[in-house]
Amino acid sequence: MCRTLQGHGHWVNSMALSTDYATRIGAWDPALQGKAQSADPMTVYNKYKGAGEEFMVSGSDDFTLFLWNPAKSNKQVCRMTGHQQLINQVMFSPNGRKIASASFDKSVKVWDGKSGKFISTLRGHVRAVYQISWSADGKLLVSGSSDSTVKIWCMRSFTLLQDLPGHADEVYTVDWSPCGSRVVSGGKDKVLKIWRA
């Protein structure tokens, strides 16, 4: 074991690295769509990591998020508060500059990916938000909820861009294609839906 990170008052539901997007796409860089792709996954990783450090965020049933720099310390960089119920998922934007968190309090919150400072709250769901996913360019965020809807949010204005009703029951999972042209959702209605973004 390298390090133990402690601080949450209840179980941890989700965690993410600021470089998760780079490890997800590997050597395929959507920014180069239609052009020659890098054969070296480390080139893509270093591009998304940048000159900065790799951070980690965790979300818990204690309604808090912690921002960590696990390569340097077992102490949190900051404790992020504001959710009124448990946190289901946390996720860094592809460039690592923002963090989004989904909660049972019917909201998605957006935070600064380096300092942990609160940026905005996205409201529109009427029941718990289960999952979120960033578009490849980080300009959009999709959320899936217990209210049976999928919502696409603009990350420049922090407003609802599109409401995608169509599931007959709770939406448990959402994801964005690496090229950014499709969103997929799945839920309790035993159906997967693919949406044009």
mmCIF file of C-alpha atoms in Angstrom:
data_model
loop_
_atom_site.group_PDB
_atom_site.id
_atom_site.type_symbol
_atom_site.label_atom_id
_atom_site.label_comp_id
_atom_site.label_asym_id
_atom_site.label_seq_id
_atom_site.Cartn_x
_atom_site.Cartn_y
_atom_site.Cartn_z
ATOM 1 C CA MET A 1 0.000 0.000 0.000
ATOM 2 C CA CYS A 2 1.267 3.469 -0.898
ATOM 3 C CA ARG A 3 -1.006 5.740 1.072
ATOM 4 C CA THR A 4 -4.241 5.838 3.096
ATOM 5 C CA LEU A 5 -6.530 8.829 2.495
ATOM 6 C CA GLN A 6 -8.935 9.491 5.352
ATOM 7 C CA GLY A 7 -11.433 12.211 6.171
ATOM 8 C CA HIS A 8 -14.903 11.214 5.016
ATOM 9 C CA GLY A 9 -17.463 10.589 7.743
ATOM 10 C CA HIS A 10 -19.365 7.933 5.779
ATOM 11 C CA TRP A 11 -18.695 5.528 2.918
ATOM 12 C CA VAL A 12 -17.141 6.734 -0.327
ATOM 13 C CA ASN A 13 -19.425 6.268 -3.358
ATOM 14 C CA SER A 14 -17.278 7.647 -6.147
ATOM 15 C CA MET A 15 -13.782 8.831 -6.972
ATOM 16 C CA ALA A 16 -12.087 10.156 -10.076
ATOM 17 C CA LEU A 17 -8.646 11.192 -11.292
ATOM 18 C CA SER A 18 -7.989 14.394 -13.199
ATOM 19 C CA THR A 19 -6.427 12.187 -15.898
ATOM 20 C CA ASP A 20 -9.304 9.678 -16.194
ATOM 21 C CA TYR A 21 -10.264 10.992 -19.605
ATOM 22 C CA ALA A 22 -6.772 10.366 -21.003
ATOM 23 C CA THR A 23 -6.729 6.807 -19.687
ATOM 24 C CA ARG A 24 -10.216 6.251 -21.104
ATOM 25 C CA ILE A 25 -9.383 7.254 -24.676
ATOM 26 C CA GLY A 26 -5.868 5.779 -24.738
ATOM 27 C CA ALA A 27 -4.034 6.584 -27.949
ATOM 28 C CA TRP A 28 -7.191 7.819 -29.701
ATOM 29 C CA ASP A 29 -7.457 11.585 -29.318
ATOM 30 C CA PRO A 30 -10.904 12.932 -30.324
ATOM 31 C CA ALA A 31 -9.366 16.375 -30.848
ATOM 32 C CA LEU A 32 -7.594 14.865 -33.866
ATOM 33 C CA GLN A 33 -10.749 13.362 -35.378
ATOM 34 C CA GLY A 34 -10.165 12.812 -39.073
ATOM 35 C CA LYS A 35 -6.409 13.325 -38.714
ATOM 36 C CA ALA A 36 -3.537 10.982 -37.950
ATOM 37 C CA GLN A 37 -3.779 9.592 -34.434
ATOM 38 C CA SER A 38 -0.952 9.264 -31.927
ATOM 39 C CA ALA A 39 0.355 5.728 -31.522
ATOM 40 C CA ASP A 40 1.641 6.524 -28.036
ATOM 41 C CA PRO A 41 -0.918 6.606 -25.205
ATOM 42 C CA MET A 42 1.559 8.471 -22.983
ATOM 43 C CA THR A 43 1.532 11.375 -25.456
ATOM 44 C CA VAL A 44 -2.238 11.685 -25.029
ATOM 45 C CA TYR A 45 -1.958 11.219 -21.239
ATOM 46 C CA ASN A 46 0.651 13.979 -20.941
ATOM 47 C CA LYS A 47 -1.428 16.289 -23.135
ATOM 48 C CA TYR A 48 -4.436 15.982 -20.822
ATOM 49 C CA LYS A 49 -2.352 15.994 -17.649
ATOM 50 C CA GLY A 50 -0.462 19.091 -18.762
ATOM 51 C CA ALA A 51 2.379 20.513 -16.721
ATOM 52 C CA GLY A 52 0.350 20.325 -13.515
ATOM 53 C CA GLU A 53 -0.139 17.557 -11.023
ATOM 54 C CA GLU A 54 -2.604 14.695 -11.058
ATOM 55 C CA PHE A 55 -5.486 15.261 -8.630
ATOM 56 C CA MET A 56 -8.162 12.940 -7.277
ATOM 57 C CA VAL A 57 -11.657 13.768 -6.041
ATOM 58 C CA SER A 58 -13.886 11.603 -3.845
ATOM 59 C CA GLY A 59 -17.609 11.877 -3.104
ATOM 60 C CA SER A 60 -19.353 10.377 -0.108
ATOM 61 C CA ASP A 61 -22.584 9.610 1.706
ATOM 62 C CA ASP A 62 -21.486 12.328 4.162
ATOM 63 C CA PHE A 63 -22.598 14.916 1.506
ATOM 64 C CA THR A 64 -19.000 16.094 0.921
ATOM 65 C CA LEU A 65 -16.296 15.868 -1.734
ATOM 66 C CA PHE A 66 -12.585 15.876 -0.968
ATOM 67 C CA LEU A 67 -9.931 17.013 -3.408
ATOM 68 C CA TRP A 68 -6.643 15.114 -3.019
ATOM 69 C CA ASN A 69 -3.114 15.242 -4.370
ATOM 70 C CA PRO A 70 -2.270 11.606 -3.535
ATOM 71 C CA ALA A 71 1.231 11.683 -5.028
ATOM 72 C CA LYS A 72 2.223 14.356 -2.500
ATOM 73 C CA SER A 73 0.195 13.877 0.665
ATOM 74 C CA ASN A 74 -2.440 11.856 2.484
ATOM 75 C CA LYS A 75 -4.100 15.113 3.609
ATOM 76 C CA GLN A 76 -6.909 16.549 1.474
ATOM 77 C CA VAL A 77 -6.287 19.691 -0.565
ATOM 78 C CA CYS A 78 -9.774 20.851 0.401
ATOM 79 C CA ARG A 79 -13.171 19.716 1.634
ATOM 80 C CA MET A 80 -16.008 20.694 -0.709
ATOM 81 C CA THR A 81 -19.441 21.189 0.840
ATOM 82 C CA GLY A 82 -22.815 22.263 -0.472
ATOM 83 C CA HIS A 83 -24.741 19.119 -1.365
ATOM 84 C CA GLN A 84 -27.710 18.410 0.902
ATOM 85 C CA GLN A 85 -27.768 14.640 0.370
ATOM 86 C CA LEU A 86 -25.376 11.839 -0.564
ATOM 87 C CA ILE A 87 -23.126 12.139 -3.595
ATOM 88 C CA ASN A 88 -23.532 9.449 -6.255
ATOM 89 C CA GLN A 89 -20.765 10.345 -8.693
ATOM 90 C CA VAL A 90 -17.848 12.719 -9.161
ATOM 91 C CA MET A 91 -16.048 13.352 -12.429
ATOM 92 C CA PHE A 92 -13.305 15.639 -13.730
ATOM 93 C CA SER A 93 -13.768 17.408 -17.057
ATOM 94 C CA PRO A 94 -11.484 16.046 -19.822
ATOM 95 C CA ASN A 95 -8.953 18.857 -19.287
ATOM 96 C CA GLY A 96 -9.113 18.460 -15.488
ATOM 97 C CA ARG A 97 -10.114 22.091 -14.926
ATOM 98 C CA LYS A 98 -13.580 21.360 -13.545
ATOM 99 C CA ILE A 99 -15.233 18.737 -11.371
ATOM 100 C CA ALA A 100 -18.915 17.805 -11.548
ATOM 101 C CA SER A 101 -20.773 16.002 -8.772
ATOM 102 C CA ALA A 102 -24.187 14.302 -8.932
ATOM 103 C CA SER A 103 -26.314 13.956 -5.819
ATOM 104 C CA PHE A 104 -29.528 12.642 -4.335
ATOM 105 C CA ASP A 105 -30.346 16.315 -3.595
ATOM 106 C CA LYS A 106 -31.567 16.585 -7.256
ATOM 107 C CA SER A 107 -28.622 18.741 -8.310
ATOM 108 C CA VAL A 108 -25.319 18.665 -10.119
ATOM 109 C CA LYS A 109 -22.622 20.934 -8.741
ATOM 110 C CA VAL A 110 -19.581 22.212 -10.619
ATOM 111 C CA TRP A 111 -16.262 22.916 -8.885
ATOM 112 C CA ASP A 112 -12.812 24.182 -9.847
ATOM 113 C CA GLY A 113 -10.581 21.171 -10.552
ATOM 114 C CA LYS A 114 -7.431 22.644 -8.972
ATOM 115 C CA SER A 115 -8.692 24.591 -5.958
ATOM 116 C CA GLY A 116 -12.018 22.853 -5.238
ATOM 117 C CA LYS A 117 -13.851 26.191 -5.181
ATOM 118 C CA PHE A 118 -17.571 26.060 -5.896
ATOM 119 C CA ILE A 119 -18.554 27.372 -9.365
ATOM 120 C CA SER A 120 -22.245 26.645 -9.964
ATOM 121 C CA THR A 121 -25.280 24.456 -9.250
ATOM 122 C CA LEU A 122 -27.253 22.874 -12.105
ATOM 123 C CA ARG A 123 -30.921 22.499 -11.174
ATOM 124 C CA GLY A 124 -33.651 20.952 -13.284
ATOM 125 C CA HIS A 125 -34.016 17.356 -12.152
ATOM 126 C CA VAL A 126 -36.908 16.701 -9.794
ATOM 127 C CA ARG A 127 -35.428 13.556 -8.209
ATOM 128 C CA ALA A 128 -31.995 12.139 -7.403
ATOM 129 C CA VAL A 129 -29.232 12.531 -10.009
ATOM 130 C CA TYR A 130 -27.416 9.222 -10.438
ATOM 131 C CA GLN A 131 -24.749 9.790 -13.063
ATOM 132 C CA ILE A 132 -22.997 12.411 -15.154
ATOM 133 C CA SER A 133 -20.588 12.463 -18.089
ATOM 134 C CA TRP A 134 -18.578 15.217 -19.808
ATOM 135 C CA SER A 135 -18.412 15.761 -23.560
ATOM 136 C CA ALA A 136 -14.949 15.342 -25.106
ATOM 137 C CA ASP A 137 -14.419 19.103 -25.366
ATOM 138 C CA GLY A 138 -15.698 19.747 -21.820
ATOM 139 C CA LYS A 139 -18.298 22.223 -23.068
ATOM 140 C CA LEU A 140 -21.292 20.016 -22.225
ATOM 141 C CA LEU A 141 -22.322 17.725 -19.391
ATOM 142 C CA VAL A 142 -25.027 15.055 -19.447
ATOM 143 C CA SER A 143 -26.918 13.877 -16.352
ATOM 144 C CA GLY A 144 -29.251 10.950 -15.721
ATOM 145 C CA SER A 145 -31.805 10.924 -12.938
ATOM 146 C CA SER A 146 -34.335 9.005 -10.942
ATOM 147 C CA ASP A 147 -36.912 11.337 -12.557
ATOM 148 C CA SER A 148 -36.524 9.298 -15.813
ATOM 149 C CA THR A 149 -34.899 12.146 -17.756
ATOM 150 C CA VAL A 150 -31.529 12.774 -19.328
ATOM 151 C CA LYS A 151 -30.405 16.396 -19.410
ATOM 152 C CA ILE A 152 -27.614 18.107 -21.339
ATOM 153 C CA TRP A 153 -26.067 21.167 -19.702
ATOM 154 C CA CYS A 154 -23.977 23.999 -21.176
ATOM 155 C CA MET A 155 -20.794 24.375 -19.145
ATOM 156 C CA ARG A 156 -20.173 27.949 -20.270
ATOM 157 C CA SER A 157 -23.478 29.415 -19.041
ATOM 158 C CA PHE A 158 -24.301 26.571 -16.584
ATOM 159 C CA THR A 159 -27.810 26.313 -18.022
ATOM 160 C CA LEU A 160 -30.001 23.504 -19.301
ATOM 161 C CA LEU A 161 -29.390 23.077 -23.019
ATOM 162 C CA GLN A 162 -31.596 20.077 -23.771
ATOM 163 C CA ASP A 163 -34.052 17.864 -21.902
ATOM 164 C CA LEU A 164 -34.205 14.285 -23.210
ATOM 165 C CA PRO A 165 -37.309 12.536 -21.879
ATOM 166 C CA GLY A 166 -38.042 9.076 -23.169
ATOM 167 C CA HIS A 167 -37.164 6.549 -20.492
ATOM 168 C CA ALA A 168 -40.121 4.922 -18.754
ATOM 169 C CA ASP A 169 -38.328 4.756 -15.398
ATOM 170 C CA GLU A 170 -35.192 5.834 -13.519
ATOM 171 C CA VAL A 171 -32.033 6.524 -15.559
ATOM 172 C CA TYR A 172 -29.122 4.792 -13.826
ATOM 173 C CA THR A 173 -26.278 5.431 -16.253
ATOM 174 C CA VAL A 174 -25.203 7.933 -18.908
ATOM 175 C CA ASP A 175 -22.104 8.252 -21.048
ATOM 176 C CA TRP A 176 -20.771 10.375 -23.865
ATOM 177 C CA SER A 177 -19.033 8.972 -26.947
ATOM 178 C CA PRO A 178 -15.374 10.092 -27.158
ATOM 179 C CA CYS A 179 -16.090 11.853 -30.463
ATOM 180 C CA GLY A 180 -18.869 13.876 -28.769
ATOM 181 C CA SER A 181 -21.620 13.110 -31.264
ATOM 182 C CA ARG A 182 -23.667 10.660 -29.177
ATOM 183 C CA VAL A 183 -24.967 10.240 -25.647
ATOM 184 C CA VAL A 184 -26.107 6.861 -24.341
ATOM 185 C CA SER A 185 -28.392 6.266 -21.364
ATOM 186 C CA GLY A 186 -29.727 3.193 -19.628
ATOM 187 C CA GLY A 187 -32.059 2.572 -16.763
ATOM 188 C CA LYS A 188 -34.619 0.666 -14.787
ATOM 189 C CA ASP A 189 -36.857 0.354 -17.851
ATOM 190 C CA LYS A 190 -34.327 -2.184 -19.235
ATOM 191 C CA VAL A 191 -33.650 0.056 -22.247
ATOM 192 C CA LEU A 192 -30.532 1.704 -23.647
ATOM 193 C CA LYS A 193 -31.115 4.876 -25.625
ATOM 194 C CA ILE A 194 -28.590 6.478 -27.965
ATOM 195 C CA TRP A 195 -29.102 10.203 -28.499
ATOM 196 C CA ARG A 196 -27.594 12.584 -31.055
ATOM 197 C CA ALA A 197 -25.859 15.343 -29.123
#
